[in-house]
Structure formats: C-alpha cells, structure tokens
Amino acid sequence: MTKTLSPHRLFIIACTAALALASCSKEDVPGNDSGDNDAQPITGIIASIGAAESRSRAELSLTDPDYIGRKAFTDGDDIVFTYIGRTTNPISNFTYEGIEWHRTDDSWMRIMSEGSPERIYWSDSRNYHTFTAYSLPQQSAGSTFDWELRSDGCYHGTIGPADNATDSVSFASRYTAGEIAPADSGSLKLRREDLVLHHSTTMQAQPGGSVALVQFAHALSFVQVVVNINGFSASSDAADNHARVWDLTLMNQPIDYYWDMSSDKAKPTSGSRTKHFKACTFFPEGKDNNQYRQFVYNTLAVPTTDEGRTLSVKFKVTYPDPLNPDTKTITRTYVATKNAVKFYAGKRTTVKISLNHQDEGITVGAEYGDWEAVQTIDNGSLSKKSTFLDTTSRDSVTIHTDAAATATDATWLYYKRDAAGNIVQEDGYDVIYDIYGHKGRTPDDAYVISTARQLLSFAYEVKNGFTFGDAKPKSYSYVRLDASIHLQPEFYADVNKAKENPSKLLKWIGIGDASHQFNGRFDGGKRGISNLYGAPLFASVDDKGMVEKLILDYVIEVNGNGALAETNLGIVAGIVIKGDVVGTNATAYSGSVVGTNDDGLVLACTHNGKVEAPDLVAGIVGQNTNNGHIVACYHTGKVVASSGGESPQVGGVVAHSDHNLVFGAYYNADYLTPTISYQSGAKTTKQMQMPDFVNELNQSIQNFYDTYYNRMPEGDTRKQVFDYLLRNYKFKYIPAYYPEPQ
C-alpha cells in the first residue's frame, strides 16, 4: 500500500458551512448506545504547515541546506486515520478504522472505499477523542515504500530498499570529487522517505463545528553532519578554499523500524538489518569562513533507543598537492567515530566533526534540536514574513507618542488612556503598554519585540528620547526579543554577493543616536538578528543600560566601529557574533562587538569570523577607555587593517586599553599575530575547542566577581548586578566547536 503525506499540522473541520458540504440531521446519526444526542459529523479536513501568517521562506528551494524532508502538503498526498474514537469508553458505533483522505487541487476529499461509512462522527462534543494517523511520502513512478501492517499489530517500514541486493542507501547528490548530480536529487530522495505520524488522545469536538488541531511529526530522525577542515592548504598562508569533502557516508545504519500506533514516534526494530547511508549535500563546494572550510551533509536515520548507538562517519578529502598545487591533488579517506550518539524521532542530531590535517587530529561532538531550521542564528522554525524588514521609513511605524498609537493600531508601544482619553498613571508614572499587554517594568513583564517593524519602532522610540531608562522611572524598562529578526527584505547567506548590489539593501538606522542612548535592559533571548547593513545595531548603550544574550549573524557591512554598538557605557554581555564583520569608519577604533567601551563592561562575548576595518582594529573591542572592563571574551579569526598603512594597529581582542582592565581575553593564534596586545592570551584552534579553555573563561568571570564584589558597600545596587552576571553567565563545552556562553 503506497500512501502519502507532507508535514505537520492538520485542521479537522466539524460540520462547518464554510466547507459547503452536506449538512447533517439527527436522522443521519447512527445508533448511540451511550444516550448522547450531540454527535457531530466530521465533514472535511484542511491541511497546512505552520501558522496562517504567510512565510517568506515557505517556498524554499529543494536545495535548502538546513531542512530536509517534506515542507508542506501537496497534491497526491494521502492521510490514513487508523483509528478515530472516544478516548474513554469508546462507543462502537462511533469508532472508525482506516478512514482515508486524498489531496487534490489544494483540497482534501474522503476516499470512499468498500465498507467505508458514508459519514463519520465525533461521539459527542464534551469528551476527548483519540486520533491516530499516518501519511506516507509520495514515490516516483515504479518505486515503492516498504510499509505494512503485520500480525503483531504494528506497521513496519524500512529506509531505502528492503532487499539485500545492495549494502548502501544513497541519498547523495555528490558522489565523487568533480561529479555533481542534480542539486535537488538528494533532497527528493529524502522527502520520499519522510514518513509522518500522528497520535493524540485529547482531540475534542467543540459546539458549532469549530476547528480541532492535529499535528503530525516526522517519524524518523534527521541527521546533519558538519565537517570543518583545516590545514589542507598548499601553503601556510593560503586558505583551504580548494579542499573538498565528499562521499560522506554513515556506516552500518539500521534500516528497519516500526510504529505501534501508541505515539507519533517510530521505534528501531530489534535485530535490524544495516546498510551504509550516503549523505546528501546541497553545497558540494563547501563554504569558507576565513578560518576553515565547512561542509554540511544530511540524511535520515532510524531513531535509537535511550542508550544511543555508535556512529562512524566515513568521508574523503581531496586537496591540492603542496608540491604541485596547480596540477595535482591528493585524496585521503577519514573515519570519525563517536559512541552513544542518540537519534530522536522527529528531531535533529547535528554531528560536528573537526579535522586538522596538520596533526591528523579529529574531534567529534553531537548536539540535538528541532527538525526544522533555516539558515539563521536561532536554528528554529521557518521564519515568518513579519520578521523580515522591508522598510526603514519613519512613516511605516508608530511610536507611543503618536496619535495613531492605540491599542488596536500601534506598531508596538502606546499610552494607556481612560475613557476620557487621558493618559493613565500608576505610582506617578505614565503607563505605556506594548500591543501584547506588557508594561515593561519587570523582566517577566518586559516589552516584547516579535516583528522586524517592532524593532524599527524600538529604534525610533529611542531616537525620539524614550531611552527606556528615563529620569522618572525607578530604574529602567525591560525589552525582550521574542523572534529572530532579519534586517533585509530577504535573507542573504552570502554577504559578499549581497554587497554586489547595494541599492537593494536596507540601511539600518541604529537604535537611538549620540544624543539619545539606550538606557534600559534588552534581553535578546539567545535569538538572532541577521543581515545588518548600515549603522551599528545600537548607537550607544548608556551607563544604566544592558544589552545581553543576542546573536548577530551574516553581518553585511557596518558604517561604524562595532556591529552591536558604537559606544558602550553600560553592560554588554553574552553577545555572539558569527561570520565576518566589516567596518568602514577610518576615524576611530573598531571591534566586532563594540567600537569604544567607555567605562562599561563587555562580558562573555565571542566572535567567530574575520574583523576588517581601515585601521585601529581588534577582535572584540576597538578601545577600552577610562575604567572599562573586558571579561571572558574571545575572537577566533583574522583581524585585518584594510587601509594598508605601514604600521597598522591590529589587536587580538582590544586595540587600545587605558588601564588594562582585562580578565580573560583570547584570540586565535592560528590566524592572527597582533601588532598590539593588552592582556590578551593566544590560543590555537585546538586549544580553544578543549574543556580547559572553557574552564579558563569561567574562572575569568569568577575572578572578576571576586575582585570587586566585596569592595562594594552593603546596599550597593551594583551587587545585585554582579550576582546576576555570575549566576547567568557560564561557558559551555561543545565538542569539536568553540564554547558558547549559556
């Protein structure tokens, strides 16, 4: 039996006129041996992926590197409800098996097979019902999907051909160096193995035929292998941009699994047959981040038991012959192995492999997360259209002082007013709400930003003088980022390509300006902001301000001296910048995070990439002035003074510091030899990816705390801040990767 499905959420419509289907009468209801008289017919289904709001990446190409399998229901999909019935005390007349639906022309129709009831019903509108269903992936002509209901009462399936004629299952779109099959072939094969399942015991009919949500989950596991290679260049100063990873294979993977219909998860079959899985890559040429070459491969896998299983990944690397790099290449085969790797049904396992050819060192780590992701920093679900910035015009947003800023029409903030239109006050303060009902006075009641235009409104609020730490409030207002934001109308993974046509790029205006500095608390929630182009994200962070837990990724270009802020007088903590940062200001010191740290604190900030500016440039902070402190920060890439002067000033972490108030600052000696150094420590890539480095960073935070905390008098409010920082900032060891602040 070959059925079909594509992901996730399914809406069941109970007797709604909107479907224009036949209405139901009491006489249509089969006998009800429970005495209930409010059974309602289920007249149709509507299937979609995600929320009703349009998604600008919903039609991603099949070569999208961060999401495999099916993304949406398509024509030809079938859904089979193996069971529909009341959860407690099911009624025989209202219990159904094998109810099928088929999708054609964007709509779903019942398949009326022999013996199928003319109508199906909820038992009643009060009790929970159990819905169990599957949808098989569509197959190409002549192919089959192994899926059968066996005598043990379970459905059984296999990944790839069930026969023993071959010892491998090939999802690969690249087979040998220089030989590339159609870019989407691997993706299509992966989608054709992507079984999705549903099991819920809490479905409920609501009076009037309202909607019930049924969510399908991917039955198998998504495995993504990320290989970072280093040291394969033909000379010591050349990038590894000619090295290639290919023919990546997961060795001896089980192919048999089963579904017992008690959950939406597939389970591994005991004693399963095994085959080698040739993985699919969407970027066979890899990507160069100026430190190492990175290759990403994808495949499906049978979920593991709780103990996990040993994973061996075999791959080839082809690179120029150092003795004759223009005409000859060398190919070597490597095997990376890790024990107890877990593959979860419906989840993603990311296996990170770091290979250093110079010392033949291989390190392997594994991380676990959601199936869906886009090529953005939060590694979360598909991005909504509202998270992409399409304009920076003041007219496109409201701020809270605008007449148009009301509870129903505001972009973000608005005054609370009484019936007479007067601004309401509490404890002597004007009450300002966000459109979600928050007043911003505590971390739990922080103003929430969840769209790109709300971030733009935030920028104009500060520019207009509302600094979120104004003279009257007791301390400051809280702002929390609740979604990853993209500062361009479309996402640019290749920032150099984006800069080829600057007229299409939006120039960010900056949050605040030199006269109006942010003075509140901004919590990035470990979410990201991508494709920054124009001004730094913040013009300046004032002395009571704090910006923390934010990721900046795919920075296009900054017309300033730091990607996060031009100047910091407050606290900047837990900022992670991934990718190159190019600054254009030639008149002041530049860093990836902050240009000038003036009496402020920069703590637990990291940059993985290259920093480039005309001169006076360093990895994290341009200059550290007055009593500014830098604590537990590191930079992993190159630092380039692009002006080409005879004596460029290039720092590892900071290019100038008045008093050397630095507690644990490190740069990567594999890529950088600074001309100036202010208490910055040199580490190799290998050293930075070891547990000892994590311990050094965490000890630096503790040393900073111990140095100053006991000097503060009792009642000093700074003690609360220090306690918060010590409690909330620790680095985490990630095998085969750089540590990240948690």
XYZ file of C-alpha atoms in Angstrom:
742
model
C 0.000 0.000 0.000
C 1.501 3.332 -1.012
C 0.098 6.403 0.710
C 1.427 9.918 1.012
C 1.881 12.864 3.318
C 3.860 16.004 3.798
C 4.422 17.629 7.208
C 2.788 18.811 10.031
C -0.413 20.455 11.092
C -3.847 19.326 10.205
C -7.138 21.049 10.800
C -10.270 18.959 11.197
C -13.446 20.888 10.442
C -16.542 19.639 12.189
C -19.718 20.377 10.227
C -18.857 23.913 9.083
C -20.816 25.725 6.413
C -17.610 27.240 5.126
C -16.751 23.913 3.515
C -20.007 23.955 1.547
C -20.507 20.264 2.209
C -23.699 18.414 3.002
C -25.397 19.377 6.283
C -26.359 16.740 8.836
C -29.574 15.880 10.595
C -30.452 13.840 13.685
C -31.721 11.050 11.424
C -28.201 10.693 9.928
C -26.634 9.816 13.290
C -26.066 6.092 13.854
C -27.335 4.438 16.993
C -25.729 5.800 20.150
C -25.648 3.281 22.950
C -24.458 5.872 25.464
C -27.515 8.075 25.325
C -25.580 11.044 23.958
C -27.518 13.069 21.403
C -24.970 15.658 20.322
C -22.758 13.650 17.950
C -21.400 15.866 15.165
C -20.196 14.781 11.745
C -16.629 15.381 10.600
C -17.203 16.742 7.138
C -13.763 17.687 5.859
C -10.121 18.349 6.577
C -7.767 21.174 5.726
C -4.021 20.577 5.914
C -1.258 23.149 6.115
C 2.184 23.625 7.542
C 2.530 26.232 10.257
C 0.506 29.295 11.123
C -1.889 31.163 8.893
C 0.522 34.069 8.533
C 2.444 33.971 5.262
C 6.017 32.792 5.443
C 8.520 34.409 3.154
C 10.609 31.213 3.120
C 7.702 28.830 2.768
C 8.627 28.106 -0.840
C 12.261 27.385 -0.116
C 14.117 25.615 -2.880
C 14.759 21.916 -2.550
C 18.420 22.732 -2.053
C 17.828 24.464 1.274
C 20.689 23.145 3.417
C 19.038 23.317 6.801
C 15.793 21.428 6.352
C 15.237 18.054 4.745
C 12.083 16.085 4.146
C 8.711 17.479 3.148
C 7.719 21.033 3.987
C 4.044 21.194 3.029
C 1.122 19.071 1.961
C 0.954 18.722 -1.812
C -1.468 17.260 -4.312
C -1.318 13.490 -4.309
C -0.841 13.198 -0.556
C -2.941 10.683 1.351
C -3.756 10.536 5.048
C -4.927 7.327 6.686
C -6.622 7.589 10.077
C -6.016 4.137 11.502
C -8.273 4.920 14.453
C -10.831 7.571 15.409
C -12.823 7.053 18.581
C -13.650 8.367 22.016
C -10.653 8.082 24.349
C -12.550 6.859 27.419
C -15.332 4.297 26.992
C -15.306 4.319 23.188
C -18.668 3.673 21.538
C -18.650 1.011 18.846
C -20.948 2.964 16.509
C -18.610 5.947 16.705
C -15.305 4.119 16.364
C -13.620 4.100 12.952
C -10.577 2.484 11.377
C -8.897 3.037 8.022
C -10.531 6.365 7.175
C -8.642 7.855 4.214
C -8.363 11.344 2.751
C -6.747 12.369 -0.533
C -5.478 15.820 -1.522
C -6.306 17.168 -4.987
C -6.355 20.765 -6.187
C -5.432 22.114 -2.746
C -8.352 20.404 -1.013
C -8.966 17.118 0.806
C -11.651 14.574 -0.103
C -12.686 11.351 1.631
C -11.719 8.149 -0.166
C -14.915 6.085 -0.100
C -13.617 2.526 -0.232
C -15.809 -0.570 0.061
C -17.325 -0.779 3.533
C -16.387 2.789 4.410
C -19.143 4.625 6.334
C -20.962 7.362 4.483
C -20.252 9.785 7.331
C -18.022 9.739 10.384
C -18.810 11.421 13.690
C -17.423 12.647 16.943
C -19.090 10.603 19.704
C -20.031 13.853 21.431
C -18.788 17.403 21.894
C -17.644 17.032 25.512
C -15.224 14.118 25.753
C -11.710 13.693 24.448
C -11.218 11.594 21.326
C -8.225 9.634 20.081
C -6.984 10.264 16.543
C -4.208 8.082 15.120
C -2.953 8.587 11.577
C -0.069 8.259 9.175
C 0.839 9.702 5.818
C 3.436 8.086 3.631
C 5.782 10.036 1.364
C 4.972 10.120 -2.316
C 7.075 7.910 -4.555
C 8.370 8.304 -8.057
C 6.885 6.158 -10.796
C 7.663 2.490 -10.330
C 9.117 2.872 -6.832
C 7.634 1.506 -3.638
C 7.654 2.434 0.015
C 8.009 -0.525 2.351
C 5.185 -0.182 4.859
C 2.891 -2.935 6.062
C 0.644 -3.857 8.968
C 1.890 -7.148 10.383
C 0.386 -9.756 12.677
C 1.951 -8.100 15.740
C -0.432 -5.152 15.258
C 2.355 -2.745 14.262
C 3.209 -1.062 10.987
C 6.719 -1.881 9.772
C 8.875 0.162 7.405
C 12.411 0.441 6.074
C 14.738 3.212 4.963
C 15.684 2.610 1.351
C 15.177 -0.708 -0.465
C 14.236 -3.571 1.830
C 16.119 -6.094 -0.298
C 19.655 -7.251 0.357
C 20.854 -6.610 -3.186
C 22.924 -3.580 -2.149
C 24.839 -2.710 1.003
C 24.073 1.022 0.882
C 21.250 3.555 0.673
C 22.229 6.573 -1.400
C 20.771 9.994 -0.654
C 23.903 11.610 -2.079
C 23.745 14.451 -4.596
C 27.537 14.391 -4.862
C 29.317 11.092 -5.371
C 32.900 11.867 -6.376
C 35.076 14.948 -6.427
C 34.151 16.847 -9.563
C 30.989 14.825 -10.227
C 27.761 16.509 -9.162
C 24.302 15.101 -9.761
C 21.267 17.450 -9.978
C 21.332 19.610 -6.867
C 17.937 18.507 -5.583
C 18.222 14.787 -6.178
C 19.280 14.043 -2.626
C 16.507 16.226 -1.251
C 13.891 14.435 -3.324
C 15.091 11.062 -2.079
C 14.969 12.281 1.481
C 11.430 13.584 1.051
C 10.389 10.233 -0.392
C 11.429 8.506 2.821
C 9.839 11.092 5.119
C 7.015 9.265 6.882
C 4.920 11.435 9.226
C 2.726 10.205 12.059
C 0.057 11.479 14.432
C -1.293 10.203 17.727
C -3.423 12.247 20.116
C -5.781 11.236 22.902
C -7.068 14.775 23.520
C -8.935 15.687 20.332
C -12.235 17.354 21.143
C -15.230 18.463 19.133
C -16.434 21.938 20.017
C -20.007 23.233 19.670
C -20.726 24.801 16.336
C -18.217 22.755 14.403
C -15.064 24.642 15.385
C -11.554 23.652 14.386
C -9.520 20.925 16.092
C -5.754 20.899 15.553
C -3.985 17.666 14.646
C -0.215 17.858 14.405
C 1.883 15.346 12.523
C 5.511 14.631 13.419
C 8.379 13.253 11.355
C 8.677 9.571 12.205
C 12.420 9.198 11.581
C 15.466 11.160 12.698
C 17.174 13.956 10.778
C 20.970 13.678 10.887
C 23.134 16.616 9.843
C 26.908 16.151 9.692
C 29.018 19.320 9.738
C 32.680 18.831 8.798
C 35.159 21.633 9.466
C 38.543 21.025 7.863
C 41.737 22.950 8.492
C 45.342 22.690 7.349
C 44.824 21.281 3.840
C 46.079 24.379 2.030
C 49.063 24.202 -0.282
C 50.950 26.821 1.698
C 50.923 28.178 5.224
C 49.251 31.458 4.269
C 46.632 30.077 1.867
C 43.028 29.403 2.798
C 41.622 25.901 2.492
C 39.378 27.076 -0.316
C 40.375 24.273 -2.703
C 39.883 21.374 -0.319
C 36.719 19.293 -0.746
C 34.870 16.860 1.496
C 32.908 14.286 -0.462
C 31.440 10.785 -0.409
C 30.326 11.200 3.204
C 28.725 8.024 4.496
C 27.136 6.953 7.776
C 28.382 3.410 8.225
C 26.272 0.378 9.209
C 22.992 2.131 9.893
C 19.865 0.104 10.783
C 17.140 0.317 8.158
C 14.164 -1.359 9.877
C 11.680 0.409 12.149
C 8.086 0.046 13.313
C 5.108 2.074 14.586
C 2.835 0.630 17.264
C 0.223 3.420 16.891
C 0.572 4.429 20.548
C 2.559 7.589 19.728
C 3.801 9.686 16.827
C 7.304 8.164 17.002
C 8.902 5.353 15.062
C 10.979 2.840 17.003
C 14.009 0.770 15.996
C 13.355 -2.860 15.145
C 15.369 -5.269 17.256
C 17.976 -7.057 15.157
C 17.502 -4.688 12.217
C 19.435 -5.131 9.019
C 22.099 -2.463 8.396
C 23.312 -0.548 5.378
C 25.648 2.367 4.694
C 23.871 5.727 4.187
C 25.471 8.000 1.585
C 24.511 11.504 2.699
C 23.274 14.444 0.637
C 24.981 17.830 0.431
C 23.419 20.952 -1.047
C 26.707 22.878 -1.172
C 29.273 20.431 -2.578
C 31.857 23.204 -2.814
C 31.537 23.928 0.898
C 31.851 27.341 2.499
C 34.939 29.241 3.593
C 34.673 31.388 6.717
C 38.305 32.559 6.563
C 39.345 30.046 9.212
C 38.390 26.647 7.930
C 36.333 25.066 5.180
C 32.910 23.817 6.207
C 30.803 21.112 4.565
C 27.266 20.115 5.571
C 25.714 16.733 4.770
C 22.196 15.476 5.522
C 20.440 12.151 5.790
C 17.633 10.348 7.584
C 18.159 7.651 10.193
C 16.212 5.167 12.276
C 15.723 6.534 15.814
C 17.835 4.984 18.554
C 16.948 3.521 21.907
C 17.761 5.558 25.015
C 21.320 4.213 25.036
C 22.090 5.595 21.580
C 24.446 3.832 19.199
C 27.999 4.114 17.939
C 28.225 6.328 14.879
C 31.051 6.026 12.356
C 31.217 8.646 9.606
C 33.463 7.923 6.639
C 34.393 10.667 4.187
C 37.034 11.667 1.664
C 39.012 14.877 1.440
C 40.610 15.993 -1.814
C 43.097 18.863 -1.646
C 45.922 20.386 -3.757
C 49.277 18.646 -3.675
C 51.576 21.048 -1.753
C 54.428 20.215 -4.154
C 52.388 20.858 -7.282
C 49.155 22.582 -6.223
C 48.129 23.786 -9.690
C 48.016 20.402 -11.401
C 47.846 17.638 -8.813
C 45.551 16.704 -5.977
C 45.678 14.266 -3.096
C 42.684 12.313 -1.794
C 42.561 10.758 1.651
C 39.838 8.845 3.467
C 38.967 9.564 7.093
C 36.687 7.885 9.607
C 35.282 9.759 12.618
C 33.631 7.712 15.356
C 31.589 8.652 18.420
C 29.874 6.379 20.917
C 26.362 6.694 22.344
C 25.026 9.129 19.730
C 21.269 9.444 20.060
C 18.853 9.860 17.167
C 15.419 11.058 18.312
C 12.242 10.517 16.286
C 11.118 13.791 14.747
C 14.254 15.606 15.915
C 17.616 16.645 14.511
C 21.009 15.327 15.567
C 23.876 17.542 14.446
C 27.212 15.762 14.373
C 30.150 18.183 14.323
C 33.487 16.898 13.068
C 36.651 18.992 13.232
C 39.591 17.698 11.190
C 43.029 19.291 11.387
C 45.251 17.858 8.667
C 48.436 19.265 10.180
C 48.332 16.961 13.195
C 45.748 14.469 11.870
C 43.524 15.343 14.828
C 39.805 14.525 14.635
C 37.292 15.628 17.259
C 33.615 14.662 17.140
C 30.650 16.114 19.014
C 26.860 15.827 18.831
C 24.027 18.281 19.506
C 20.270 17.795 19.471
C 17.483 20.136 18.368
C 14.312 20.619 16.355
C 13.843 19.134 12.894
C 13.022 22.393 11.151
C 15.553 25.173 10.824
C 16.517 27.962 8.485
C 19.958 29.287 7.751
C 19.699 31.790 10.560
C 21.086 32.032 14.013
C 18.240 30.737 16.107
C 18.193 27.383 14.329
C 14.442 27.486 14.828
C 11.400 27.079 12.670
C 10.736 28.713 9.305
C 10.813 32.491 9.602
C 7.565 34.410 9.320
C 7.268 37.192 6.786
C 6.882 39.726 9.594
C 10.416 39.011 10.812
C 11.939 40.415 7.597
C 12.455 44.182 7.458
C 11.031 45.748 4.311
C 11.477 49.464 5.054
C 13.164 51.846 7.480
C 10.752 54.724 6.897
C 9.501 56.560 9.984
C 6.025 56.608 8.437
C 5.921 52.813 8.389
C 5.754 52.513 12.194
C 4.253 54.278 15.187
C 5.914 55.246 18.451
C 3.962 55.598 21.677
C 3.580 59.400 21.427
C 1.900 59.213 18.001
C -1.827 59.917 17.887
C -2.238 56.761 15.826
C -0.582 54.637 18.533
C -3.595 52.968 20.111
C -4.258 49.503 21.457
C -5.595 48.447 18.067
C -3.366 50.424 15.679
C 0.052 50.757 17.345
C 3.075 49.065 15.826
C 4.490 48.311 19.249
C 4.006 50.722 22.212
C 1.091 53.001 23.141
C -0.198 55.055 26.090
C -2.906 53.548 28.242
C -5.791 56.040 28.302
C -9.023 56.276 30.268
C -12.496 56.749 28.785
C -11.911 60.496 28.502
C -8.696 59.991 26.570
C -6.355 60.951 29.419
C -3.085 59.099 29.927
C -3.383 56.714 32.864
C -0.737 56.843 35.585
C 0.367 54.256 38.143
C 2.654 55.218 41.056
C 3.216 58.540 39.377
C 4.319 57.059 36.068
C 2.618 57.206 32.676
C 1.504 53.686 31.762
C 2.895 52.573 28.417
C 1.808 49.181 27.084
C 3.081 47.095 24.211
C 0.431 45.586 21.960
C 0.759 42.286 23.844
C -0.266 43.875 27.150
C 3.157 44.269 28.811
C 4.222 47.345 30.790
C 7.974 46.734 30.702
C 8.563 47.295 34.428
C 9.929 43.837 35.310
C 11.793 41.087 33.419
C 8.664 38.926 33.472
C 6.574 41.799 32.103
C 9.136 43.006 29.548
C 8.099 44.751 26.356
C 8.201 42.074 23.653
C 9.575 42.518 20.122
C 8.456 39.790 17.720
C 8.495 41.525 14.296
C 11.016 43.492 12.270
C 8.854 46.610 12.278
C 8.609 46.475 16.060
C 12.425 46.501 16.169
C 12.322 49.527 13.866
C 9.766 51.185 16.144
C 12.122 50.478 19.073
C 14.893 52.299 17.207
C 12.684 55.347 16.615
C 11.413 55.314 20.219
C 14.975 55.780 21.497
C 15.788 58.343 18.808
C 12.726 60.296 19.923
C 14.018 60.439 23.501
C 12.322 57.459 25.155
C 15.526 55.754 26.294
C 13.810 53.087 28.467
C 15.625 54.443 31.497
C 14.213 57.960 31.651
C 14.592 60.318 34.602
C 11.313 59.448 36.303
C 11.176 55.634 36.452
C 12.772 53.952 39.445
C 15.390 52.268 37.297
C 14.743 51.191 33.719
C 12.367 49.426 31.389
C 12.827 45.898 30.108
C 12.703 44.827 26.454
C 12.859 41.229 25.237
C 13.423 39.939 21.708
C 10.904 37.160 21.074
C 11.801 36.197 17.486
C 14.859 36.208 15.289
C 14.821 39.247 13.008
C 16.242 39.723 9.507
C 17.198 43.303 8.657
C 16.649 42.875 4.909
C 13.558 42.024 2.827
C 15.161 38.671 2.045
C 17.807 36.568 3.748
C 21.381 36.739 2.434
C 23.592 33.790 3.331
C 26.337 35.110 1.014
C 27.053 38.618 2.294
C 29.632 39.314 -0.422
C 27.009 38.641 -3.069
C 24.610 40.925 -1.206
C 27.118 43.774 -1.393
C 27.359 43.445 -5.181
C 24.019 45.239 -5.465
C 23.893 47.709 -2.546
C 20.902 49.567 -3.991
C 18.731 46.599 -2.975
C 19.925 46.654 0.624
C 18.186 48.404 3.502
C 20.424 50.604 5.637
C 19.763 50.093 9.323
C 19.230 53.386 11.175
C 20.534 52.340 14.604
C 18.670 52.137 17.914
C 18.971 55.676 19.272
C 21.712 58.152 18.384
C 24.568 60.032 20.053
C 22.121 62.274 21.917
C 19.645 59.554 22.847
C 21.336 56.457 24.247
C 19.551 53.262 25.211
C 19.406 53.070 28.994
C 17.130 50.090 29.652
C 17.566 46.332 29.751
C 17.486 44.482 26.418
C 17.354 40.682 26.537
C 17.993 39.035 23.176
C 16.726 35.693 24.467
C 19.622 33.982 22.627
C 17.833 34.833 19.401
C 19.437 36.396 16.397
C 19.489 39.420 14.160
C 20.893 38.822 10.695
C 21.997 40.833 7.662
C 22.889 44.072 9.473
C 23.861 46.756 6.946
C 24.394 50.417 7.747
C 24.621 51.736 11.310
C 25.562 49.535 14.286
C 22.551 47.854 15.855
C 22.677 50.278 18.821
C 24.126 53.750 18.532
C 25.158 53.658 22.180
C 24.400 51.792 25.415
C 24.186 54.285 28.316
C 25.556 53.804 31.834
C 22.414 52.100 33.232
C 21.789 50.141 30.051
C 22.362 46.457 29.473
C 22.242 44.511 26.202
C 22.610 40.753 26.581
C 22.064 37.274 25.115
C 21.934 38.275 21.461
C 23.369 36.682 18.324
C 24.400 38.719 15.281
C 24.872 36.635 12.153
C 25.603 37.255 8.479
C 26.578 40.892 9.053
C 26.808 42.543 5.632
C 28.662 45.762 6.484
C 28.709 48.291 9.324
C 29.143 52.013 8.802
C 30.566 52.406 12.276
C 33.041 50.869 14.676
C 31.170 47.900 16.171
C 28.382 45.651 14.958
C 26.469 45.718 18.237
C 27.176 49.278 19.382
C 29.333 52.246 18.524
C 29.850 53.003 22.221
C 29.155 51.144 25.465
C 28.944 52.888 28.843
C 26.827 50.149 30.431
C 26.907 46.356 30.227
C 27.183 44.239 27.095
C 27.057 40.508 27.909
C 26.587 37.220 26.115
C 26.836 38.671 22.604
C 27.712 36.067 19.968
C 28.741 37.241 16.503
C 29.113 34.657 13.750
C 30.714 35.487 10.423
C 32.829 38.358 9.183
C 32.348 41.930 10.379
C 33.490 44.669 8.010
C 33.557 48.232 9.322
C 34.051 51.309 7.169
C 34.849 54.041 9.716
C 38.500 55.073 9.411
C 38.486 57.719 12.147
C 38.176 55.646 15.336
C 38.944 52.279 16.896
C 36.868 49.336 15.671
C 35.926 45.913 17.053
C 33.445 43.217 16.082
C 31.185 43.881 19.096
C 31.817 47.433 20.335
C 33.865 50.307 18.983
C 34.517 52.094 22.290
C 33.939 50.555 25.708
C 33.919 53.749 27.797
C 33.722 52.881 31.495
C 31.473 49.960 30.574
C 31.628 46.180 30.906
C 31.926 43.733 27.990
C 31.477 40.214 29.366
C 31.245 36.735 27.802
C 31.205 37.993 24.209
C 32.544 35.955 21.300
C 33.247 36.429 17.617
C 33.799 33.595 15.164
C 34.985 35.171 11.924
C 37.134 37.956 10.498
C 37.127 41.608 11.576
C 38.121 44.181 8.983
C 38.377 47.964 9.295
C 40.665 50.648 7.850
C 42.941 50.726 10.931
C 42.943 50.617 14.748
C 41.007 47.371 14.771
C 40.707 44.369 17.101
C 38.707 41.188 17.532
C 36.102 42.265 20.143
C 36.526 45.912 21.278
C 38.224 48.767 19.457
C 39.287 50.752 22.503
C 38.719 50.274 26.227
C 38.706 53.710 27.880
C 38.546 55.086 31.438
C 37.599 52.157 33.699
C 36.160 49.954 31.005
C 36.428 46.209 31.639
C 36.626 43.254 29.263
C 35.889 39.872 30.849
C 35.912 36.321 29.407
C 35.797 37.216 25.705
C 37.430 35.590 22.708
C 37.893 36.106 18.967
C 38.659 33.166 16.656
C 39.536 34.645 13.257
C 41.653 37.149 11.427
C 41.881 40.881 12.117
C 42.625 42.955 9.039
C 43.580 46.638 8.759
C 42.426 47.319 5.211
C 43.978 50.774 4.778
C 47.330 49.205 4.009
C 49.345 51.590 6.153
C 52.965 50.886 7.019
C 52.268 50.256 10.735
C 48.692 49.087 11.130
C 47.394 48.785 14.693
C 45.842 45.357 14.971
C 44.807 43.940 18.344
C 43.810 40.421 19.322
C 40.800 41.313 21.475
C 41.249 45.073 22.048
C 43.361 47.578 20.091
C 43.753 50.096 22.927
C 43.071 49.971 26.683
C 43.646 52.825 29.128
C 44.212 50.688 32.225
C 44.443 47.078 31.024
C 41.289 46.109 32.946
C 41.006 42.798 31.140
C 40.054 39.494 32.796
C 40.478 36.631 30.355
C 40.568 37.774 26.725
C 41.802 35.454 23.986
C 42.495 35.406 20.259
C 43.249 32.580 17.822
C 46.992 32.414 17.157
C 46.423 30.177 14.104
C 45.041 33.184 12.221
C 46.330 36.279 13.963
C 49.577 37.805 15.163
C 48.540 41.149 16.684
C 50.794 44.160 16.473
C 49.489 45.351 19.846
C 48.213 43.353 22.789
C 46.533 44.341 26.035
C 46.488 41.330 28.337
C 45.131 39.153 25.539
C 46.009 35.466 25.544
C 46.961 33.496 22.446
C 45.293 30.129 21.857
C 45.296 27.732 18.931
C 42.077 26.440 17.401
C 42.665 23.088 19.052
C 43.176 24.711 22.450
C 40.023 26.805 22.056
C 37.986 23.654 21.471
C 39.113 21.863 24.616
C 37.439 21.737 28.064
C 40.402 23.541 29.654
C 39.583 26.670 27.660
C 36.003 26.626 28.961
C 37.361 26.398 32.491
C 39.654 29.397 31.890
C 36.769 31.527 30.623
C 34.533 30.623 33.540
C 37.328 31.231 36.012
C 37.824 34.694 34.485
C 34.218 35.562 35.321
C 34.692 34.289 38.852
C 37.947 36.283 39.229
C 36.215 39.473 38.086
C 33.422 38.892 40.608
C 35.850 38.151 43.449
C 37.957 41.227 42.681
C 35.155 43.765 43.010
C 32.155 42.317 44.831
C 33.453 42.553 48.397
C 34.717 46.078 47.814
C 31.172 47.315 47.376
C 29.362 48.606 50.467
C 26.230 46.864 51.722
C 23.148 48.099 49.909
C 25.099 48.971 46.773
C 22.751 48.104 43.894
C 25.738 47.022 41.819
C 25.933 43.889 43.963
C 22.636 42.734 42.500
C 24.055 43.164 39.012
C 27.200 41.221 39.888
C 25.145 38.412 41.398
C 23.033 38.299 38.262
C 26.070 38.122 35.982
C 27.784 35.399 37.989
C 24.574 33.373 38.141
C 23.678 33.708 34.470
C 26.965 33.583 32.574
C 28.938 30.390 32.180
C 30.533 28.968 29.069
C 29.541 25.518 27.856
C 31.899 22.976 26.338
C 30.828 21.831 22.862
C 32.996 19.027 21.417
C 34.670 19.931 18.118
C 33.486 23.521 18.362
C 34.150 26.767 20.163
C 32.473 27.206 23.582
C 29.338 29.321 23.813
C 28.033 31.451 26.690
C 24.980 29.941 28.360
